[in-house]
Amino acid sequence: MKVLITGASQGIGKAIAELFLKHGHIVYGIDRQPSGVSDGAYVHYVCDIRDYDNLPQVDDVEILINNAGTQNEDDIDINLKALIHITEKYGLHENIKSILNIGSASAHTGSEFPEYCASKGGILAYTKNVALRVSAYRATCNSLDPGGVLTPLNDCVINDSALWPQIMDQTPLKRWATPEEIAQWAYFLTVTNKFCTGQSIVVDGGESINLHFVWPK
């Protein structure tokens, strides 16, 4: 199938692109950075997803994965407004099979930066809106909401000897996900899955259920 992935140069987006290529799909990537993927079936466009007038022409996208995002850097414009524009441009047509929005567990907990939480929370509502509209094409739309993932964007805490143990205390499984693990979820939700739609799947190692309940022993 023809797959379009935003934020495909590194981290989760790169892992998703590589997994789809491994399974024989044709993959297009959009990112502000040069390509980190090496495969003859991959086409990469260096472009900011906010640059609406210069987005590439990619017709008949069958799977759209909105992965591009940022933390504490124009979060509303990048994580939400641009995601909406990308979806309206590439995802709403009769050949679409599945749309997946990469959200965040923070949309459910309210943790992290205020605008980041708001931007990811908006994705939850927009996912349901799109799911209703693409159902006319028998297509699905869901959001995949990871907790901590071992990506370059998170190196500032992964490599912090003081903060990292505190973070692990918040995570029942005592580890973060790899980009490849999140890619497996993305593949399942867009290729294997044909019926689950309008849902937000939290994959965070149990962090969001760790409420630190305190009671006398």
PDB file of C-alpha atoms in Angstrom:
ATOM      1  CA  MET A   1       0.000   0.000   0.000  1.00  0.00           C
ATOM      2  CA  LYS A   2       0.988   3.642  -0.360  1.00  0.00           C
ATOM      3  CA  VAL A   3       1.924   5.015   3.068  1.00  0.00           C
ATOM      4  CA  LEU A   4       2.626   8.632   4.054  1.00  0.00           C
ATOM      5  CA  ILE A   5       4.397   9.303   7.345  1.00  0.00           C
ATOM      6  CA  THR A   6       5.195  12.707   8.808  1.00  0.00           C
ATOM      7  CA  GLY A   7       8.233  13.136  11.041  1.00  0.00           C
ATOM      8  CA  ALA A   8       9.927  10.184   9.392  1.00  0.00           C
ATOM      9  CA  SER A   9      13.613  11.066   9.821  1.00  0.00           C
ATOM     10  CA  GLN A  10      14.261   9.655  13.281  1.00  0.00           C
ATOM     11  CA  GLY A  11      12.745   8.028  16.332  1.00  0.00           C
ATOM     12  CA  ILE A  12       9.228   6.620  16.068  1.00  0.00           C
ATOM     13  CA  GLY A  13       8.628   7.888  12.524  1.00  0.00           C
ATOM     14  CA  LYS A  14      11.791   6.278  11.181  1.00  0.00           C
ATOM     15  CA  ALA A  15      10.998   2.980  12.902  1.00  0.00           C
ATOM     16  CA  ILE A  16       7.486   2.995  11.429  1.00  0.00           C
ATOM     17  CA  ALA A  17       8.809   3.742   7.940  1.00  0.00           C
ATOM     18  CA  GLU A  18      11.351   0.949   8.145  1.00  0.00           C
ATOM     19  CA  LEU A  19       8.755  -1.563   9.337  1.00  0.00           C
ATOM     20  CA  PHE A  20       6.361  -0.735   6.504  1.00  0.00           C
ATOM     21  CA  LEU A  21       9.194  -0.973   3.988  1.00  0.00           C
ATOM     22  CA  LYS A  22      10.163  -4.349   5.419  1.00  0.00           C
ATOM     23  CA  HIS A  23       6.640  -5.546   4.669  1.00  0.00           C
ATOM     24  CA  GLY A  24       6.795  -4.337   1.068  1.00  0.00           C
ATOM     25  CA  HIS A  25       4.817  -1.101   1.226  1.00  0.00           C
ATOM     26  CA  ILE A  26       5.673   2.061  -0.695  1.00  0.00           C
ATOM     27  CA  VAL A  27       6.499   4.762   1.850  1.00  0.00           C
ATOM     28  CA  TYR A  28       6.645   8.545   1.564  1.00  0.00           C
ATOM     29  CA  GLY A  29       8.081  10.625   4.384  1.00  0.00           C
ATOM     30  CA  ILE A  30       7.840  14.316   5.266  1.00  0.00           C
ATOM     31  CA  ASP A  31      10.259  15.853   7.752  1.00  0.00           C
ATOM     32  CA  ARG A  32      12.179  19.056   8.436  1.00  0.00           C
ATOM     33  CA  GLN A  33      15.333  16.949   8.558  1.00  0.00           C
ATOM     34  CA  PRO A  34      17.009  14.902   5.800  1.00  0.00           C
ATOM     35  CA  SER A  35      16.075  11.263   5.471  1.00  0.00           C
ATOM     36  CA  GLY A  36      17.389   8.723   7.936  1.00  0.00           C
ATOM     37  CA  VAL A  37      15.865   5.853   5.931  1.00  0.00           C
ATOM     38  CA  SER A  38      17.773   4.020   3.219  1.00  0.00           C
ATOM     39  CA  ASP A  39      15.491   2.023   0.932  1.00  0.00           C
ATOM     40  CA  GLY A  40      14.646   2.183  -2.769  1.00  0.00           C
ATOM     41  CA  ALA A  41      10.907   2.096  -2.034  1.00  0.00           C
ATOM     42  CA  TYR A  42      11.143   5.182   0.178  1.00  0.00           C
ATOM     43  CA  VAL A  43      10.627   8.769  -1.014  1.00  0.00           C
ATOM     44  CA  HIS A  44      11.561  11.578   1.355  1.00  0.00           C
ATOM     45  CA  TYR A  45      10.465  15.215   1.273  1.00  0.00           C
ATOM     46  CA  VAL A  46      12.309  17.805   3.351  1.00  0.00           C
ATOM     47  CA  CYS A  47       9.478  20.108   4.380  1.00  0.00           C
ATOM     48  CA  ASP A  48       7.990  21.689   7.502  1.00  0.00           C
ATOM     49  CA  ILE A  49       4.435  20.409   7.868  1.00  0.00           C
ATOM     50  CA  ARG A  50       3.385  23.976   8.744  1.00  0.00           C
ATOM     51  CA  ASP A  51       4.485  25.155   5.290  1.00  0.00           C
ATOM     52  CA  TYR A  52       1.084  24.465   3.790  1.00  0.00           C
ATOM     53  CA  ASP A  53       1.841  26.062   0.413  1.00  0.00           C
ATOM     54  CA  ASN A  54       4.842  23.808  -0.236  1.00  0.00           C
ATOM     55  CA  LEU A  55       3.654  20.412   0.905  1.00  0.00           C
ATOM     56  CA  PRO A  56       4.467  17.671  -1.622  1.00  0.00           C
ATOM     57  CA  GLN A  57       1.924  16.257  -4.023  1.00  0.00           C
ATOM     58  CA  VAL A  58       1.258  12.671  -2.958  1.00  0.00           C
ATOM     59  CA  ASP A  59      -1.928  11.278  -4.444  1.00  0.00           C
ATOM     60  CA  ASP A  60      -4.089   8.373  -3.323  1.00  0.00           C
ATOM     61  CA  VAL A  61      -2.502   7.829   0.074  1.00  0.00           C
ATOM     62  CA  GLU A  62      -3.884   4.607   1.521  1.00  0.00           C
ATOM     63  CA  ILE A  63      -2.365   4.828   4.998  1.00  0.00           C
ATOM     64  CA  LEU A  64      -1.624   8.173   6.648  1.00  0.00           C
ATOM     65  CA  ILE A  65       0.418   8.278   9.838  1.00  0.00           C
ATOM     66  CA  ASN A  66       0.628  11.672  11.539  1.00  0.00           C
ATOM     67  CA  ASN A  67       3.777  11.246  13.593  1.00  0.00           C
ATOM     68  CA  ALA A  68       5.494  14.657  13.377  1.00  0.00           C
ATOM     69  CA  GLY A  69       5.462  16.478  16.679  1.00  0.00           C
ATOM     70  CA  THR A  70       7.427  18.541  19.121  1.00  0.00           C
ATOM     71  CA  GLN A  71       7.620  19.356  22.821  1.00  0.00           C
ATOM     72  CA  ASN A  72       7.515  22.950  24.039  1.00  0.00           C
ATOM     73  CA  GLU A  73       8.039  24.419  20.558  1.00  0.00           C
ATOM     74  CA  ASP A  74       4.910  25.854  18.912  1.00  0.00           C
ATOM     75  CA  ASP A  75       3.085  22.744  20.082  1.00  0.00           C
ATOM     76  CA  ILE A  76      -0.412  23.830  19.069  1.00  0.00           C
ATOM     77  CA  ASP A  77       0.704  24.820  15.567  1.00  0.00           C
ATOM     78  CA  ILE A  78       2.817  21.723  14.925  1.00  0.00           C
ATOM     79  CA  ASN A  79       1.159  18.946  16.909  1.00  0.00           C
ATOM     80  CA  LEU A  80      -2.459  19.904  16.282  1.00  0.00           C
ATOM     81  CA  LYS A  81      -3.075  22.526  13.586  1.00  0.00           C
ATOM     82  CA  ALA A  82      -0.584  21.054  11.107  1.00  0.00           C
ATOM     83  CA  LEU A  83      -1.804  17.523  11.844  1.00  0.00           C
ATOM     84  CA  ILE A  84      -5.321  18.629  10.983  1.00  0.00           C
ATOM     85  CA  HIS A  85      -4.161  20.250   7.754  1.00  0.00           C
ATOM     86  CA  ILE A  86      -2.148  17.173   6.725  1.00  0.00           C
ATOM     87  CA  THR A  87      -5.120  14.909   7.402  1.00  0.00           C
ATOM     88  CA  GLU A  88      -7.566  17.061   5.463  1.00  0.00           C
ATOM     89  CA  LYS A  89      -5.118  17.235   2.529  1.00  0.00           C
ATOM     90  CA  TYR A  90      -4.006  13.604   2.274  1.00  0.00           C
ATOM     91  CA  GLY A  91      -6.436  11.488   4.267  1.00  0.00           C
ATOM     92  CA  LEU A  92     -10.001  12.285   3.338  1.00  0.00           C
ATOM     93  CA  HIS A  93     -10.683  10.505   0.050  1.00  0.00           C
ATOM     94  CA  GLU A  94     -12.204   7.270  -1.168  1.00  0.00           C
ATOM     95  CA  ASN A  95      -8.906   5.364  -1.427  1.00  0.00           C
ATOM     96  CA  ILE A  96      -7.908   5.883   2.208  1.00  0.00           C
ATOM     97  CA  LYS A  97      -7.719   2.697   4.285  1.00  0.00           C
ATOM     98  CA  SER A  98      -6.459   3.946   7.634  1.00  0.00           C
ATOM     99  CA  ILE A  99      -5.316   7.082   9.454  1.00  0.00           C
ATOM    100  CA  LEU A 100      -3.234   6.947  12.611  1.00  0.00           C
ATOM    101  CA  ASN A 101      -2.412   9.948  14.778  1.00  0.00           C
ATOM    102  CA  ILE A 102       0.555   9.601  17.121  1.00  0.00           C
ATOM    103  CA  GLY A 103      -0.623  11.310  20.278  1.00  0.00           C
ATOM    104  CA  SER A 104       0.692  11.030  23.819  1.00  0.00           C
ATOM    105  CA  ALA A 105      -0.228   9.509  27.150  1.00  0.00           C
ATOM    106  CA  SER A 106       0.007  13.098  28.424  1.00  0.00           C
ATOM    107  CA  ALA A 107      -3.275  13.815  26.641  1.00  0.00           C
ATOM    108  CA  HIS A 108      -4.880  11.529  29.213  1.00  0.00           C
ATOM    109  CA  THR A 109      -2.920  12.583  32.296  1.00  0.00           C
ATOM    110  CA  GLY A 110      -2.311  16.314  31.735  1.00  0.00           C
ATOM    111  CA  SER A 111       1.374  16.000  32.587  1.00  0.00           C
ATOM    112  CA  GLU A 112       4.227  17.774  30.748  1.00  0.00           C
ATOM    113  CA  PHE A 113       4.110  21.251  29.200  1.00  0.00           C
ATOM    114  CA  PRO A 114       0.691  22.997  29.127  1.00  0.00           C
ATOM    115  CA  GLU A 115       0.539  23.576  25.366  1.00  0.00           C
ATOM    116  CA  TYR A 116       1.903  20.091  24.703  1.00  0.00           C
ATOM    117  CA  CYS A 117      -0.904  18.509  26.733  1.00  0.00           C
ATOM    118  CA  ALA A 118      -3.475  20.719  25.035  1.00  0.00           C
ATOM    119  CA  SER A 119      -2.172  19.899  21.572  1.00  0.00           C
ATOM    120  CA  LYS A 120      -2.219  16.173  22.225  1.00  0.00           C
ATOM    121  CA  GLY A 121      -5.614  16.398  23.915  1.00  0.00           C
ATOM    122  CA  GLY A 122      -6.979  18.054  20.792  1.00  0.00           C
ATOM    123  CA  ILE A 123      -5.798  15.054  18.775  1.00  0.00           C
ATOM    124  CA  LEU A 124      -8.108  12.801  20.804  1.00  0.00           C
ATOM    125  CA  ALA A 125     -11.194  14.765  19.779  1.00  0.00           C
ATOM    126  CA  TYR A 126     -10.045  15.233  16.192  1.00  0.00           C
ATOM    127  CA  THR A 127      -9.390  11.493  15.870  1.00  0.00           C
ATOM    128  CA  LYS A 128     -13.028  10.770  16.674  1.00  0.00           C
ATOM    129  CA  ASN A 129     -14.171  13.438  14.217  1.00  0.00           C
ATOM    130  CA  VAL A 130     -12.085  11.939  11.412  1.00  0.00           C
ATOM    131  CA  ALA A 131     -13.134   8.389  12.277  1.00  0.00           C
ATOM    132  CA  LEU A 132     -16.754   9.351  11.702  1.00  0.00           C
ATOM    133  CA  ARG A 133     -15.969  10.949   8.354  1.00  0.00           C
ATOM    134  CA  VAL A 134     -13.722   8.238   6.910  1.00  0.00           C
ATOM    135  CA  SER A 135     -16.180   5.532   7.917  1.00  0.00           C
ATOM    136  CA  ALA A 136     -17.940   6.407   4.656  1.00  0.00           C
ATOM    137  CA  TYR A 137     -14.909   4.838   2.936  1.00  0.00           C
ATOM    138  CA  ARG A 138     -14.841   1.840   5.319  1.00  0.00           C
ATOM    139  CA  ALA A 139     -11.583   3.252   6.699  1.00  0.00           C
ATOM    140  CA  THR A 140     -10.377   3.522  10.289  1.00  0.00           C
ATOM    141  CA  CYS A 141      -8.859   6.372  12.275  1.00  0.00           C
ATOM    142  CA  ASN A 142      -7.280   5.952  15.694  1.00  0.00           C
ATOM    143  CA  SER A 143      -4.667   7.600  17.863  1.00  0.00           C
ATOM    144  CA  LEU A 144      -1.696   5.788  19.353  1.00  0.00           C
ATOM    145  CA  ASP A 145      -0.667   7.491  22.581  1.00  0.00           C
ATOM    146  CA  PRO A 146       2.765   6.434  23.864  1.00  0.00           C
ATOM    147  CA  GLY A 147       4.295   7.222  27.197  1.00  0.00           C
ATOM    148  CA  GLY A 148       8.080   7.374  27.391  1.00  0.00           C
ATOM    149  CA  VAL A 149       9.925   6.243  24.270  1.00  0.00           C
ATOM    150  CA  LEU A 150      13.687   5.941  23.771  1.00  0.00           C
ATOM    151  CA  THR A 151      14.073   8.597  21.071  1.00  0.00           C
ATOM    152  CA  PRO A 152      16.643  11.379  20.494  1.00  0.00           C
ATOM    153  CA  LEU A 153      14.093  13.979  21.631  1.00  0.00           C
ATOM    154  CA  ASN A 154      14.169  12.401  25.083  1.00  0.00           C
ATOM    155  CA  ASP A 155      17.956  12.130  25.439  1.00  0.00           C
ATOM    156  CA  CYS A 156      17.974  15.055  27.864  1.00  0.00           C
ATOM    157  CA  VAL A 157      16.288  12.907  30.515  1.00  0.00           C
ATOM    158  CA  ILE A 158      17.447   9.469  29.394  1.00  0.00           C
ATOM    159  CA  ASN A 159      21.048  10.554  29.982  1.00  0.00           C
ATOM    160  CA  ASP A 160      20.364  12.424  33.225  1.00  0.00           C
ATOM    161  CA  SER A 161      21.614  10.269  36.108  1.00  0.00           C
ATOM    162  CA  ALA A 162      19.465  12.144  38.641  1.00  0.00           C
ATOM    163  CA  LEU A 163      16.179  12.350  36.701  1.00  0.00           C
ATOM    164  CA  TRP A 164      16.167   8.927  35.084  1.00  0.00           C
ATOM    165  CA  PRO A 165      15.717   6.921  38.343  1.00  0.00           C
ATOM    166  CA  GLN A 166      12.817   9.232  39.285  1.00  0.00           C
ATOM    167  CA  ILE A 167      11.185   8.601  35.918  1.00  0.00           C
ATOM    168  CA  MET A 168      11.599   4.847  36.281  1.00  0.00           C
ATOM    169  CA  ASP A 169       9.858   5.046  39.658  1.00  0.00           C
ATOM    170  CA  GLN A 170       6.782   6.338  37.808  1.00  0.00           C
ATOM    171  CA  THR A 171       6.757   3.447  35.330  1.00  0.00           C
ATOM    172  CA  PRO A 172       5.526   0.074  36.631  1.00  0.00           C
ATOM    173  CA  LEU A 173       7.399  -1.873  33.931  1.00  0.00           C
ATOM    174  CA  LYS A 174      10.599   0.025  34.843  1.00  0.00           C
ATOM    175  CA  ARG A 175      11.553   0.794  31.268  1.00  0.00           C
ATOM    176  CA  TRP A 176      10.521   2.914  28.294  1.00  0.00           C
ATOM    177  CA  ALA A 177       9.401   1.599  24.933  1.00  0.00           C
ATOM    178  CA  THR A 178      11.703   1.382  21.955  1.00  0.00           C
ATOM    179  CA  PRO A 179      10.663   3.102  18.701  1.00  0.00           C
ATOM    180  CA  GLU A 180      10.414  -0.346  17.149  1.00  0.00           C
ATOM    181  CA  GLU A 181       7.818  -1.426  19.713  1.00  0.00           C
ATOM    182  CA  ILE A 182       5.671   1.613  18.936  1.00  0.00           C
ATOM    183  CA  ALA A 183       6.084   0.891  15.218  1.00  0.00           C
ATOM    184  CA  GLN A 184       4.599  -2.572  15.757  1.00  0.00           C
ATOM    185  CA  TRP A 185       1.530  -0.974  17.309  1.00  0.00           C
ATOM    186  CA  ALA A 186       1.289   1.463  14.391  1.00  0.00           C
ATOM    187  CA  TYR A 187       1.429  -1.367  11.891  1.00  0.00           C
ATOM    188  CA  PHE A 188      -1.232  -3.355  13.723  1.00  0.00           C
ATOM    189  CA  LEU A 189      -3.619  -0.412  13.981  1.00  0.00           C
ATOM    190  CA  THR A 190      -3.322   0.553  10.315  1.00  0.00           C
ATOM    191  CA  VAL A 191      -2.856  -2.739   8.479  1.00  0.00           C
ATOM    192  CA  THR A 192      -4.067  -5.645  10.615  1.00  0.00           C
ATOM    193  CA  ASN A 193      -6.914  -3.774  12.276  1.00  0.00           C
ATOM    194  CA  LYS A 194     -10.079  -3.351  10.207  1.00  0.00           C
ATOM    195  CA  PHE A 195     -12.722  -2.668  12.874  1.00  0.00           C
ATOM    196  CA  CYS A 196     -11.364  -0.656  15.817  1.00  0.00           C
ATOM    197  CA  THR A 197     -11.875   3.033  15.013  1.00  0.00           C
ATOM    198  CA  GLY A 198     -12.232   6.348  16.805  1.00  0.00           C
ATOM    199  CA  GLN A 199     -10.177   5.039  19.721  1.00  0.00           C
ATOM    200  CA  SER A 200      -7.097   6.237  21.613  1.00  0.00           C
ATOM    201  CA  ILE A 201      -4.687   3.449  22.471  1.00  0.00           C
ATOM    202  CA  VAL A 202      -2.386   4.243  25.413  1.00  0.00           C
ATOM    203  CA  VAL A 203       0.963   2.400  25.356  1.00  0.00           C
ATOM    204  CA  ASP A 204       2.925   3.707  28.342  1.00  0.00           C
ATOM    205  CA  GLY A 205       4.169   0.773  30.408  1.00  0.00           C
ATOM    206  CA  GLY A 206       1.471   1.442  32.987  1.00  0.00           C
ATOM    207  CA  GLU A 207       2.658   4.957  33.830  1.00  0.00           C
ATOM    208  CA  SER A 208      -0.817   6.487  33.594  1.00  0.00           C
ATOM    209  CA  ILE A 209      -2.283   3.947  36.043  1.00  0.00           C
ATOM    210  CA  ASN A 210       0.420   4.484  38.654  1.00  0.00           C
ATOM    211  CA  LEU A 211      -1.521   6.710  41.054  1.00  0.00           C
ATOM    212  CA  HIS A 212       0.634   6.208  44.165  1.00  0.00           C
ATOM    213  CA  PHE A 213      -2.322   5.208  46.349  1.00  0.00           C
ATOM    214  CA  VAL A 214      -1.417   5.852  49.985  1.00  0.00           C
ATOM    215  CA  TRP A 215      -3.190   4.141  52.907  1.00  0.00           C
ATOM    216  CA  PRO A 216      -2.232   3.042  56.418  1.00  0.00           C
ATOM    217  CA  LYS A 217      -0.707  -0.417  56.546  1.00  0.00           C
TER     218      LYS A 217
END
